[in-house]
Amino acid sequence: APPPAQKQDDKAVRRVPFSKGEMELSFAPLVKETAPAVVNVYASSRVHVRSPFMDDPFFERFFGQRMPPRVQSSLGSGVIVDPSGIIVTNYHVIRGADEVKVALSDGREFESKILLKDARVDLAVLKIQGKEPFPVIPLGDSDALEVGDLVLAIGNPFGVGQTTTSGIVSALARTHIGVSDFGFYIQTDAAINPGNSGGALINMKGQLVGINSAIYSQSGGSVGIGFAIPSNMVRAFVASAKSGSGFFETPYIGAEFQDIDAQEANALGLDRPKGALVASLAKDAPAAKAGLKVGDVVLSVDGTPVSDSDALNYRISTQAIGTTVTLEIYRQGAKQTLHVTLERAPAGESATETTISGDSPFAGAKVAALSPRLAERLGMSMNSTGVVVVDVTPNSPADSVGFQPKDIVKEVNGTAIGSAEDLQKAAASKTRWWRFTLQRGGQTIKQVIRY
């Protein structure tokens, strides 16, 4: 006879099947319950193609500078998480979209409104209006998952229609996979393919435990290595969208962390590389006020071990502002406990965001003076200063030139840029030749272009 389960509630979730009858059990009831809340997301954008002859005055005079726009489309999936019509999908599914349509499994189609989007976490929240209540998948606790748990992935791969695949949780807390700034993922071998992005990863209780986001593949198809954003991050993101915030505001701890390699672990007296090393602290920030010091190693948050800096940032980012967290730290050979109250990052002065207008290479770039709050929002170093590109309007001149969020503009045509107003004035210059200096990813870029 099979051994009894440890917990009565988990019998149906974590028990190996021992008989032929149990092996023949079907996922059908679970799929019928959850699949109606998984939707298809169709995003389209009008792309203005720049004429190859635009710099020739003859062609410019007779034909103008713009060619007719063409429409680009993308296809993905989404999950209804609130009966009022709130849908979660991936940011990369709707990036640059002028129009986003949602199709339900019952055939109904809706125009949607984007409530919140953020490239850092690769999430977006949409809202549809219609006859309520809509079917939903309740949010589960992704921290309760264990490697080996059964999961289902539901989405619309390759646009063939709603498809369900099954698998297990292959790994937890996957970091450094290069998908987004918040590198902390559930890994599954359930088949995930293009078009599944934004779809549901559900557990055997019919709860959403992840949003399918990426695959590791050299062919473009599934090879059994898929990644999903944990539902606890989704929960925090949806809460931010419901609050009406224009961006995903994460708590501010006022410290920067780095990973620990084997050599550093040995020098610190650790038995192996683990935790996150405190690299720098902001004055009068929550971490400093709680007693954290440069050189400390954070080992856990509220009792949950952290393997590296990405795992620590995830644990902090999924907390609510005002929450007090307990950090276990390692300092000079001994473990200590600190209590840190997470705050809202300081807004700073001159934090107004300005979208550059006119006819220049900068047109369409939204810029602002860096502050701790803006640096936190963009995932930049808290010590960064200057005028930063916050966002770039798709298909704008700034987009076509190649400006990216987090670019810091230092100089334009010999004029130092110290504020958003400085950049707007510089962009109003009547010239065809542009010389500018940027900082991108710690590197200085000098560029001269004719526009």
CSV table of N, CA and C in Angstrom, one decimal, residues 133-206:
chain,number,residue,atom,x,y,z
A,133,PRO,N,-19.5,38.4,-14.8
A,133,PRO,CA,-18.1,38.2,-14.6
A,133,PRO,C,-17.4,37.4,-15.7
A,134,PHE,N,-16.1,37.7,-15.9
A,134,PHE,CA,-15.4,36.9,-16.8
A,134,PHE,C,-14.8,35.7,-16.1
A,135,PRO,N,-14.5,34.6,-16.8
A,135,PRO,CA,-13.9,33.4,-16.1
A,135,PRO,C,-12.5,33.8,-15.7
A,136,VAL,N,-12.0,33.3,-14.6
A,136,VAL,CA,-10.7,33.6,-14.0
A,136,VAL,C,-9.9,32.4,-13.6
A,137,ILE,N,-8.6,32.5,-13.5
A,137,ILE,CA,-7.8,31.6,-12.8
A,137,ILE,C,-7.2,32.2,-11.6
A,138,PRO,N,-7.5,31.7,-10.4
A,138,PRO,CA,-7.0,32.4,-9.2
A,138,PRO,C,-5.5,32.3,-9.1
A,139,LEU,N,-4.9,33.3,-8.5
A,139,LEU,CA,-3.5,33.3,-8.3
A,139,LEU,C,-3.1,32.4,-7.1
A,140,GLY,N,-2.1,31.5,-7.4
A,140,GLY,CA,-1.6,30.7,-6.4
A,140,GLY,C,-0.3,31.2,-5.8
A,141,ASP,N,0.3,30.5,-4.8
A,141,ASP,CA,1.5,30.9,-4.2
A,141,ASP,C,2.7,30.2,-4.9
A,142,SER,N,3.4,30.9,-5.7
A,142,SER,CA,4.5,30.2,-6.4
A,142,SER,C,5.6,29.7,-5.4
A,143,ASP,N,5.7,30.3,-4.2
A,143,ASP,CA,6.7,29.9,-3.3
A,143,ASP,C,6.4,28.5,-2.7
A,144,ALA,N,5.1,28.0,-2.9
A,144,ALA,CA,4.8,26.7,-2.4
A,144,ALA,C,5.1,25.6,-3.4
A,145,LEU,N,5.6,26.0,-4.6
A,145,LEU,CA,6.0,24.9,-5.5
A,145,LEU,C,7.2,24.2,-5.1
A,146,GLU,N,7.3,22.9,-5.5
A,146,GLU,CA,8.5,22.1,-5.3
A,146,GLU,C,8.9,21.5,-6.6
A,147,VAL,N,10.1,21.2,-6.8
A,147,VAL,CA,10.6,20.5,-8.0
A,147,VAL,C,10.0,19.2,-8.0
A,148,GLY,N,9.4,18.8,-9.2
A,148,GLY,CA,8.7,17.6,-9.4
A,148,GLY,C,7.2,17.7,-9.4
A,149,ASP,N,6.7,18.9,-8.9
A,149,ASP,CA,5.2,19.1,-9.0
A,149,ASP,C,4.7,19.1,-10.4
A,150,LEU,N,3.5,18.5,-10.6
A,150,LEU,CA,2.9,18.5,-11.9
A,150,LEU,C,2.3,19.9,-12.2
A,151,VAL,N,2.5,20.3,-13.5
A,151,VAL,CA,1.9,21.6,-13.9
A,151,VAL,C,1.4,21.4,-15.3
A,152,LEU,N,0.5,22.3,-15.7
A,152,LEU,CA,0.0,22.4,-17.1
A,152,LEU,C,0.3,23.8,-17.6
A,153,ALA,N,0.6,23.8,-18.9
A,153,ALA,CA,0.8,25.1,-19.6
A,153,ALA,C,-0.3,25.2,-20.7
A,154,ILE,N,-1.0,26.4,-20.6
A,154,ILE,CA,-2.1,26.6,-21.6
A,154,ILE,C,-1.8,27.9,-22.3
A,155,GLY,N,-1.9,27.8,-23.6
A,155,GLY,CA,-1.6,29.0,-24.5
A,155,GLY,C,-2.0,28.8,-25.9
A,156,ASN,N,-1.5,29.6,-26.8
A,156,ASN,CA,-1.8,29.5,-28.2
A,156,ASN,C,-0.6,29.4,-29.1
A,157,PRO,N,0.1,28.3,-29.0
A,157,PRO,CA,1.4,28.2,-29.7
A,157,PRO,C,1.3,28.3,-31.2
A,158,PHE,N,2.1,29.1,-31.9
A,158,PHE,CA,2.1,29.2,-33.3
A,158,PHE,C,0.8,29.7,-33.9
A,159,GLY,N,-0.1,30.1,-33.0
A,159,GLY,CA,-1.4,30.6,-33.5
A,159,GLY,C,-2.4,29.5,-34.0
A,160,VAL,N,-2.1,28.2,-33.6
A,160,VAL,CA,-2.9,27.1,-34.0
A,160,VAL,C,-4.2,27.0,-33.2
A,161,GLY,N,-4.3,27.7,-32.1
A,161,GLY,CA,-5.5,27.6,-31.3
A,161,GLY,C,-5.0,27.2,-29.9
A,162,GLN,N,-6.0,27.3,-28.9
A,162,GLN,CA,-5.6,27.0,-27.5
A,162,GLN,C,-5.1,25.6,-27.4
A,163,THR,N,-4.0,25.4,-26.7
A,163,THR,CA,-3.3,24.1,-26.5
A,163,THR,C,-2.9,24.0,-25.1
A,164,THR,N,-3.1,22.8,-24.6
A,164,THR,CA,-2.7,22.4,-23.2
A,164,THR,C,-1.6,21.4,-23.3
A,165,THR,N,-0.5,21.6,-22.5
A,165,THR,CA,0.6,20.6,-22.4
A,165,THR,C,0.9,20.4,-20.9
A,166,SER,N,1.4,19.2,-20.6
A,166,SER,CA,1.7,18.9,-19.2
A,166,SER,C,3.2,18.7,-19.0
A,167,GLY,N,3.6,18.8,-17.8
A,167,GLY,CA,5.0,18.6,-17.4
A,167,GLY,C,5.1,18.7,-15.9
A,168,ILE,N,6.4,18.9,-15.5
A,168,ILE,CA,6.7,19.1,-14.1
A,168,ILE,C,7.5,20.4,-13.9
A,169,VAL,N,7.5,20.8,-12.6
A,169,VAL,CA,8.5,21.9,-12.3
A,169,VAL,C,9.9,21.3,-12.3
A,170,SER,N,10.7,21.7,-13.2
A,170,SER,CA,12.0,21.2,-13.4
A,170,SER,C,13.0,21.8,-12.5
A,171,ALA,N,12.8,23.1,-12.2
A,171,ALA,CA,13.7,23.8,-11.3
A,171,ALA,C,13.0,25.1,-10.8
A,172,LEU,N,13.5,25.6,-9.7
A,172,LEU,CA,12.9,26.8,-9.1
A,172,LEU,C,14.0,27.9,-9.0
A,173,ALA,N,13.6,29.1,-8.9
A,173,ALA,CA,14.6,30.2,-8.6
A,173,ALA,C,15.7,30.2,-9.7
A,174,ARG,N,15.3,30.0,-10.9
A,174,ARG,CA,16.3,30.1,-12.0
A,174,ARG,C,16.7,31.6,-12.2
A,175,THR,N,17.9,31.9,-12.2
A,175,THR,CA,18.4,33.3,-12.4
A,175,THR,C,19.4,33.3,-13.5
A,176,HIS,N,19.7,34.6,-13.9
A,176,HIS,CA,20.8,34.8,-14.9
A,176,HIS,C,20.5,34.1,-16.2
A,177,ILE,N,19.2,34.1,-16.7
A,177,ILE,CA,18.9,33.5,-18.0
A,177,ILE,C,18.7,34.6,-19.0
A,178,GLY,N,18.9,35.9,-18.6
A,178,GLY,CA,18.9,37.0,-19.6
A,178,GLY,C,17.6,37.4,-20.3
A,179,VAL,N,16.5,37.1,-19.6
A,179,VAL,CA,15.2,37.4,-20.2
A,179,VAL,C,14.7,38.8,-19.8
A,180,SER,N,14.9,39.1,-18.5
A,180,SER,CA,14.4,40.4,-18.0
A,180,SER,C,15.3,40.8,-16.9
A,181,ASP,N,15.1,42.1,-16.4
A,181,ASP,CA,16.0,42.6,-15.3
A,181,ASP,C,15.7,41.8,-14.0
A,182,PHE,N,14.5,41.3,-13.8
A,182,PHE,CA,14.1,40.5,-12.7
A,182,PHE,C,14.3,39.0,-13.0
A,183,GLY,N,15.5,38.6,-13.0
A,183,GLY,CA,15.8,37.2,-13.4
A,183,GLY,C,15.6,36.2,-12.4
A,184,PHE,N,14.3,35.7,-12.3
A,184,PHE,CA,13.9,34.8,-11.2
A,184,PHE,C,12.7,34.0,-11.8
A,185,TYR,N,13.0,32.8,-12.2
A,185,TYR,CA,12.0,32.0,-13.0
A,185,TYR,C,11.7,30.6,-12.5
A,186,ILE,N,10.5,30.1,-12.8
A,186,ILE,CA,10.2,28.7,-12.7
A,186,ILE,C,10.6,28.0,-14.0
A,187,GLN,N,11.3,26.9,-13.9
A,187,GLN,CA,11.6,26.2,-15.1
A,187,GLN,C,10.7,25.0,-15.2
A,188,THR,N,10.2,24.7,-16.4
A,188,THR,CA,9.3,23.5,-16.6
A,188,THR,C,9.6,22.8,-17.9
A,189,ASP,N,9.3,21.5,-17.9
A,189,ASP,CA,9.5,20.8,-19.2
A,189,ASP,C,8.2,20.7,-20.0
A,190,ALA,N,7.1,21.3,-19.5
A,190,ALA,CA,5.9,21.4,-20.2
A,190,ALA,C,6.2,22.1,-21.5
A,191,ALA,N,5.7,21.6,-22.6
A,191,ALA,CA,6.0,22.2,-23.9
A,191,ALA,C,5.5,23.6,-24.0
A,192,ILE,N,6.4,24.6,-24.3
A,192,ILE,CA,6.1,26.0,-24.5
A,192,ILE,C,6.7,26.4,-25.8
A,193,ASN,N,5.9,27.0,-26.7
A,193,ASN,CA,6.4,27.4,-28.0
A,193,ASN,C,6.0,28.9,-28.3
A,194,PRO,N,6.5,29.5,-29.4
A,194,PRO,CA,6.1,30.8,-29.7
A,194,PRO,C,4.6,30.9,-29.8
A,195,GLY,N,4.1,31.9,-29.2
A,195,GLY,CA,2.6,32.1,-29.1
A,195,GLY,C,2.1,31.7,-27.7
A,196,ASN,N,2.9,30.9,-27.0
A,196,ASN,CA,2.5,30.6,-25.6
A,196,ASN,C,2.9,31.8,-24.6
A,197,SER,N,3.7,32.7,-25.1
A,197,SER,CA,4.1,33.9,-24.2
A,197,SER,C,2.8,34.5,-23.6
A,198,GLY,N,2.8,34.7,-22.3
A,198,GLY,CA,1.7,35.3,-21.6
A,198,GLY,C,0.7,34.3,-21.2
A,199,GLY,N,0.9,33.0,-21.5
A,199,GLY,CA,-0.1,32.0,-21.2
A,199,GLY,C,0.1,31.5,-19.7
A,200,ALA,N,-0.8,30.6,-19.3
A,200,ALA,CA,-0.8,30.2,-17.9
A,200,ALA,C,0.0,28.9,-17.6
A,201,LEU,N,0.7,28.9,-16.5
A,201,LEU,CA,1.3,27.8,-15.9
A,201,LEU,C,0.5,27.5,-14.6
A,202,ILE,N,-0.3,26.4,-14.6
A,202,ILE,CA,-1.2,26.1,-13.4
A,202,ILE,C,-0.7,24.9,-12.7
A,203,ASN,N,-1.1,24.8,-11.4
A,203,ASN,CA,-0.8,23.7,-10.6
A,203,ASN,C,-2.0,22.8,-10.6
A,204,MET,N,-1.9,21.7,-9.8
A,204,MET,CA,-3.0,20.7,-9.8
A,204,MET,C,-4.2,21.1,-9.0
A,205,LYS,N,-4.1,22.3,-8.4
A,205,LYS,CA,-5.3,22.9,-7.7
A,205,LYS,C,-6.0,23.9,-8.6
A,206,GLY,N,-5.6,24.0,-9.8
A,206,GLY,CA,-6.2,25.0,-10.7
A,206,GLY,C,-5.8,26.4,-10.5
